[in-house]
mmCIF file of C-alpha atoms in Angstrom:
data_model
loop_
_atom_site.group_PDB
_atom_site.id
_atom_site.type_symbol
_atom_site.label_atom_id
_atom_site.label_comp_id
_atom_site.label_asym_id
_atom_site.label_seq_id
_atom_site.Cartn_x
_atom_site.Cartn_y
_atom_site.Cartn_z
ATOM 1 C CA MET A 1 80.983 75.362 94.740
ATOM 2 C CA THR A 2 80.525 75.760 98.483
ATOM 3 C CA ALA A 3 78.633 78.540 100.227
ATOM 4 C CA GLU A 4 81.939 79.981 101.498
ATOM 5 C CA MET A 5 83.089 80.504 97.899
ATOM 6 C CA VAL A 6 80.112 82.670 96.917
ATOM 7 C CA ALA A 7 80.613 86.388 97.421
ATOM 8 C CA PRO A 8 77.949 88.139 99.491
ATOM 9 C CA ALA A 9 75.096 89.745 97.552
ATOM 10 C CA TRP A 10 76.192 93.269 98.497
ATOM 11 C CA MET A 11 79.355 92.761 96.436
ATOM 12 C CA HIS A 12 77.274 92.400 93.257
ATOM 13 C CA THR A 13 74.958 95.398 93.539
ATOM 14 C CA GLN A 14 75.441 99.120 93.720
ATOM 15 C CA ILE A 15 75.060 100.438 97.252
ATOM 16 C CA THR A 16 73.948 103.861 98.395
ATOM 17 C CA ALA A 17 75.522 106.214 100.901
ATOM 18 C CA GLU A 18 72.639 105.469 103.290
ATOM 19 C CA GLN A 19 73.259 101.726 103.095
ATOM 20 C CA TYR A 20 77.001 102.147 103.594
ATOM 21 C CA ASP A 21 76.498 104.500 106.531
ATOM 22 C CA SER A 22 74.461 101.788 108.285
ATOM 23 C CA TRP A 23 77.356 99.291 108.135
ATOM 24 C CA SER A 24 79.618 98.659 111.100
ATOM 25 C CA GLU A 25 83.279 99.717 111.164
ATOM 26 C CA GLU A 26 84.212 96.049 110.791
ATOM 27 C CA GLN A 27 82.165 95.768 107.589
ATOM 28 C CA CYS A 28 83.832 98.887 106.159
ATOM 29 C CA ALA A 29 87.404 97.901 107.004
ATOM 30 C CA GLY A 30 89.553 96.898 104.053
ATOM 31 C CA ILE A 31 87.149 98.139 101.389
ATOM 32 C CA GLU A 32 86.540 101.196 99.280
ATOM 33 C CA ILE A 33 83.394 102.100 97.363
ATOM 34 C CA VAL A 34 83.772 103.222 93.754
ATOM 35 C CA ASP A 35 80.685 104.278 91.816
ATOM 36 C CA GLY A 36 78.575 102.416 94.372
ATOM 37 C CA MET A 37 80.461 99.124 94.024
ATOM 38 C CA VAL A 38 82.523 97.526 96.787
ATOM 39 C CA VAL A 39 86.230 97.213 96.005
ATOM 40 C CA VAL A 40 88.149 94.956 98.377
ATOM 41 C CA SER A 41 91.666 96.140 99.195
ATOM 42 C CA PRO A 42 94.343 93.496 99.678
ATOM 43 C CA SER A 43 96.235 93.464 102.968
ATOM 44 C CA ALA A 44 99.192 95.838 102.917
ATOM 45 C CA SER A 45 102.760 94.688 103.470
ATOM 46 C CA LYS A 46 104.700 95.583 106.597
ATOM 47 C CA ARG A 47 106.881 97.949 104.515
ATOM 48 C CA HIS A 48 103.773 99.680 103.147
ATOM 49 C CA ASN A 49 102.316 100.093 106.640
ATOM 50 C CA ARG A 50 105.627 101.361 108.022
ATOM 51 C CA LEU A 51 105.966 103.950 105.226
ATOM 52 C CA ALA A 52 102.417 105.158 105.878
ATOM 53 C CA ARG A 53 103.052 105.374 109.631
ATOM 54 C CA VAL A 54 106.307 107.320 109.196
ATOM 55 C CA MET A 55 104.510 109.700 106.813
ATOM 56 C CA VAL A 56 101.535 110.212 109.142
ATOM 57 C CA ASN A 57 103.773 110.800 112.171
ATOM 58 C CA GLY A 58 105.922 113.347 110.312
ATOM 59 C CA LEU A 59 102.960 115.156 108.799
ATOM 60 C CA ASP A 60 101.032 115.226 112.082
ATOM 61 C CA ALA A 61 104.020 116.662 113.956
ATOM 62 C CA ALA A 62 104.536 119.388 111.326
ATOM 63 C CA ALA A 63 100.886 120.228 110.622
ATOM 64 C CA GLY A 64 100.303 122.555 113.543
ATOM 65 C CA ALA A 65 97.151 122.986 115.595
ATOM 66 C CA ASP A 66 94.798 123.507 112.639
ATOM 67 C CA TRP A 67 95.495 120.175 110.931
ATOM 68 C CA ASN A 68 95.606 116.494 111.921
ATOM 69 C CA ALA A 69 97.238 113.656 110.014
ATOM 70 C CA ASP A 70 95.827 110.175 110.348
ATOM 71 C CA THR A 71 95.227 106.941 108.510
ATOM 72 C CA ASP A 72 92.619 104.235 107.957
ATOM 73 C CA PHE A 73 89.366 106.125 107.515
ATOM 74 C CA ASP A 74 87.070 106.966 104.605
ATOM 75 C CA VAL A 75 87.029 110.161 102.625
ATOM 76 C CA ARG A 76 83.620 110.555 100.956
ATOM 77 C CA LEU A 77 84.437 111.874 97.485
ATOM 78 C CA GLN A 78 80.838 111.818 96.240
ATOM 79 C CA ASP A 79 77.428 110.654 97.404
ATOM 80 C CA VAL A 80 75.821 109.596 94.098
ATOM 81 C CA PRO A 81 77.064 107.224 92.957
ATOM 82 C CA LEU A 82 78.798 106.614 96.251
ATOM 83 C CA THR A 83 82.591 106.899 96.129
ATOM 84 C CA ASN A 84 84.553 106.462 99.359
ATOM 85 C CA ARG A 85 88.302 106.182 99.256
ATOM 86 C CA ARG A 86 90.503 105.178 102.184
ATOM 87 C CA PRO A 87 93.841 106.944 101.588
ATOM 88 C CA ASP A 88 96.957 105.662 103.310
ATOM 89 C CA VAL A 89 97.411 109.085 104.958
ATOM 90 C CA VAL A 90 94.995 112.017 105.246
ATOM 91 C CA VAL A 91 95.746 115.529 106.512
ATOM 92 C CA TYR A 92 92.412 117.055 107.511
ATOM 93 C CA ARG A 93 91.107 120.120 109.369
ATOM 94 C CA ALA A 94 91.419 119.528 113.118
ATOM 95 C CA ASP A 95 88.012 121.077 113.781
ATOM 96 C CA THR A 96 86.359 118.296 111.723
ATOM 97 C CA ILE A 97 87.706 115.426 113.838
ATOM 98 C CA ASP A 98 84.206 114.385 114.951
ATOM 99 C CA LEU A 99 82.446 114.922 111.595
ATOM 100 C CA THR A 100 81.494 111.823 109.648
ATOM 101 C CA PRO A 101 81.875 111.318 106.796
ATOM 102 C CA THR A 102 85.077 113.202 106.080
ATOM 103 C CA ARG A 103 84.530 115.199 102.910
ATOM 104 C CA PRO A 104 87.039 116.642 100.405
ATOM 105 C CA GLU A 105 86.552 120.176 101.765
ATOM 106 C CA HIS A 106 87.884 118.925 105.133
ATOM 107 C CA VAL A 107 91.051 117.525 103.527
ATOM 108 C CA LEU A 108 94.305 119.340 102.701
ATOM 109 C CA LEU A 109 96.476 116.417 101.575
ATOM 110 C CA VAL A 110 96.143 112.729 100.779
ATOM 111 C CA VAL A 111 99.074 110.328 100.505
ATOM 112 C CA GLU A 112 99.001 106.951 98.801
ATOM 113 C CA VAL A 113 101.770 104.368 99.183
ATOM 114 C CA VAL A 114 101.971 102.367 95.959
ATOM 115 C CA SER A 115 102.072 98.584 96.371
ATOM 116 C CA PRO A 116 102.022 95.696 93.918
ATOM 117 C CA GLY A 117 98.457 95.573 92.698
ATOM 118 C CA SER A 118 97.670 99.253 93.383
ATOM 119 C CA GLU A 119 99.929 100.830 90.742
ATOM 120 C CA THR A 120 97.272 101.949 88.252
ATOM 121 C CA THR A 121 94.795 102.906 90.937
ATOM 122 C CA ASP A 122 97.297 105.054 92.872
ATOM 123 C CA ARG A 123 99.071 106.533 89.814
ATOM 124 C CA VAL A 124 96.061 107.240 87.599
ATOM 125 C CA VAL A 125 92.595 106.591 89.035
ATOM 126 C CA LYS A 126 92.898 108.118 92.514
ATOM 127 C CA VAL A 127 94.873 111.094 91.186
ATOM 128 C CA ASP A 128 91.924 111.973 88.963
ATOM 129 C CA GLN A 129 89.301 111.319 91.659
ATOM 130 C CA TYR A 130 91.093 113.387 94.328
ATOM 131 C CA ALA A 131 91.647 116.260 91.883
ATOM 132 C CA ARG A 132 88.009 116.296 90.728
ATOM 133 C CA ALA A 133 86.964 116.286 94.396
ATOM 134 C CA GLY A 134 89.100 119.414 94.957
ATOM 135 C CA ILE A 135 91.687 118.056 97.428
ATOM 136 C CA PRO A 136 94.546 120.608 97.246
ATOM 137 C CA PHE A 137 97.554 118.266 97.553
ATOM 138 C CA TYR A 138 98.286 114.661 96.554
ATOM 139 C CA TRP A 139 101.500 112.782 97.366
ATOM 140 C CA ARG A 140 102.415 109.370 95.994
ATOM 141 C CA VAL A 141 105.063 107.223 97.681
ATOM 142 C CA GLU A 142 106.788 104.721 95.410
ATOM 143 C CA GLN A 143 108.640 101.774 96.911
ATOM 144 C CA ALA A 144 111.663 101.778 94.604
ATOM 145 C CA PRO A 145 113.666 98.597 93.924
ATOM 146 C CA THR A 146 116.692 100.302 95.518
ATOM 147 C CA GLY A 147 114.821 100.335 98.816
ATOM 148 C CA VAL A 148 114.906 104.150 98.956
ATOM 149 C CA PRO A 149 111.334 105.467 98.632
ATOM 150 C CA LEU A 150 110.458 108.166 96.119
ATOM 151 C CA VAL A 151 107.784 110.732 96.984
ATOM 152 C CA TYR A 152 106.016 112.500 94.128
ATOM 153 C CA THR A 153 104.082 115.622 95.117
ATOM 154 C CA TYR A 154 101.208 117.229 93.243
ATOM 155 C CA LEU A 155 99.376 120.554 93.616
ATOM 156 C CA LEU A 156 95.773 121.060 92.508
ATOM 157 C CA ASP A 157 94.974 123.447 89.689
ATOM 158 C CA PRO A 158 91.487 124.364 90.933
ATOM 159 C CA ALA A 159 90.266 125.747 87.601
ATOM 160 C CA ALA A 160 91.194 122.611 85.654
ATOM 161 C CA LYS A 161 90.482 120.180 88.537
ATOM 162 C CA THR A 162 93.753 118.411 87.756
ATOM 163 C CA TYR A 163 97.068 118.151 89.584
ATOM 164 C CA ARG A 164 100.280 119.837 88.475
ATOM 165 C CA ASP A 165 103.555 118.055 89.118
ATOM 166 C CA GLY A 166 105.390 119.246 92.203
ATOM 167 C CA GLU A 167 108.702 118.218 93.663
ATOM 168 C CA VAL A 168 110.058 114.673 93.770
ATOM 169 C CA PHE A 169 111.906 113.598 96.903
ATOM 170 C CA THR A 170 114.257 110.634 97.234
ATOM 171 C CA GLY A 171 114.452 109.150 100.707
ATOM 172 C CA THR A 172 113.845 112.343 102.650
ATOM 173 C CA VAL A 173 110.879 114.648 102.112
ATOM 174 C CA LYS A 174 111.762 118.333 102.603
ATOM 175 C CA ALA A 175 108.567 120.073 101.560
ATOM 176 C CA VAL A 176 107.382 123.638 102.132
ATOM 177 C CA ALA A 177 103.819 123.054 100.922
ATOM 178 C CA PRO A 178 101.210 122.526 102.202
ATOM 179 C CA PHE A 179 103.407 123.334 105.242
ATOM 180 C CA THR A 180 107.072 122.922 106.101
ATOM 181 C CA VAL A 181 107.876 119.288 106.862
ATOM 182 C CA GLU A 182 110.919 117.022 106.831
ATOM 183 C CA ILE A 183 110.390 113.267 106.894
ATOM 184 C CA ASP A 184 113.216 110.714 106.639
ATOM 185 C CA LEU A 185 111.913 107.618 104.877
ATOM 186 C CA CYS A 186 115.316 105.913 104.682
ATOM 187 C CA ALA A 187 115.245 104.599 108.251
ATOM 188 C CA LEU A 188 112.493 102.039 107.905
#
């Protein structure tokens, strides 16, 4: 076994929020932290990235002055043990743009685009984590075999800290919550 084949030591031990916060942006790219352990995310496909970009552009345009939509940054779900997720799309309070880390109370909506290899995480694990963190809305984009994306929407039940099923959209999202938005996902 060569030295290049051995994973770095930090991949085998639980890390703290303080340790993670000292890492560079390059070190944090492409990973999430779950219960203090580094989870490496595989590179997304072009279709995945395009779906996320179309979603973020549509949500950002519809969100109004109080909310921003963006992608590729951490949401700190809990400090101990450290859990940082990097949703495909995040709608967050505009007045928190310079606050780091982004916390669940800053977030209105997270969107995950399901890819091969992320099915269980996006359909089960993240749904539970985002709900327990109190994020009001969760949307899941499925890349259907027909080529027409399906968007499943969920609304938080704050007392139960679980999501209730919302509307399901095929191809075009025409939602009224958390704000009115129409996004055509057919023209990828």
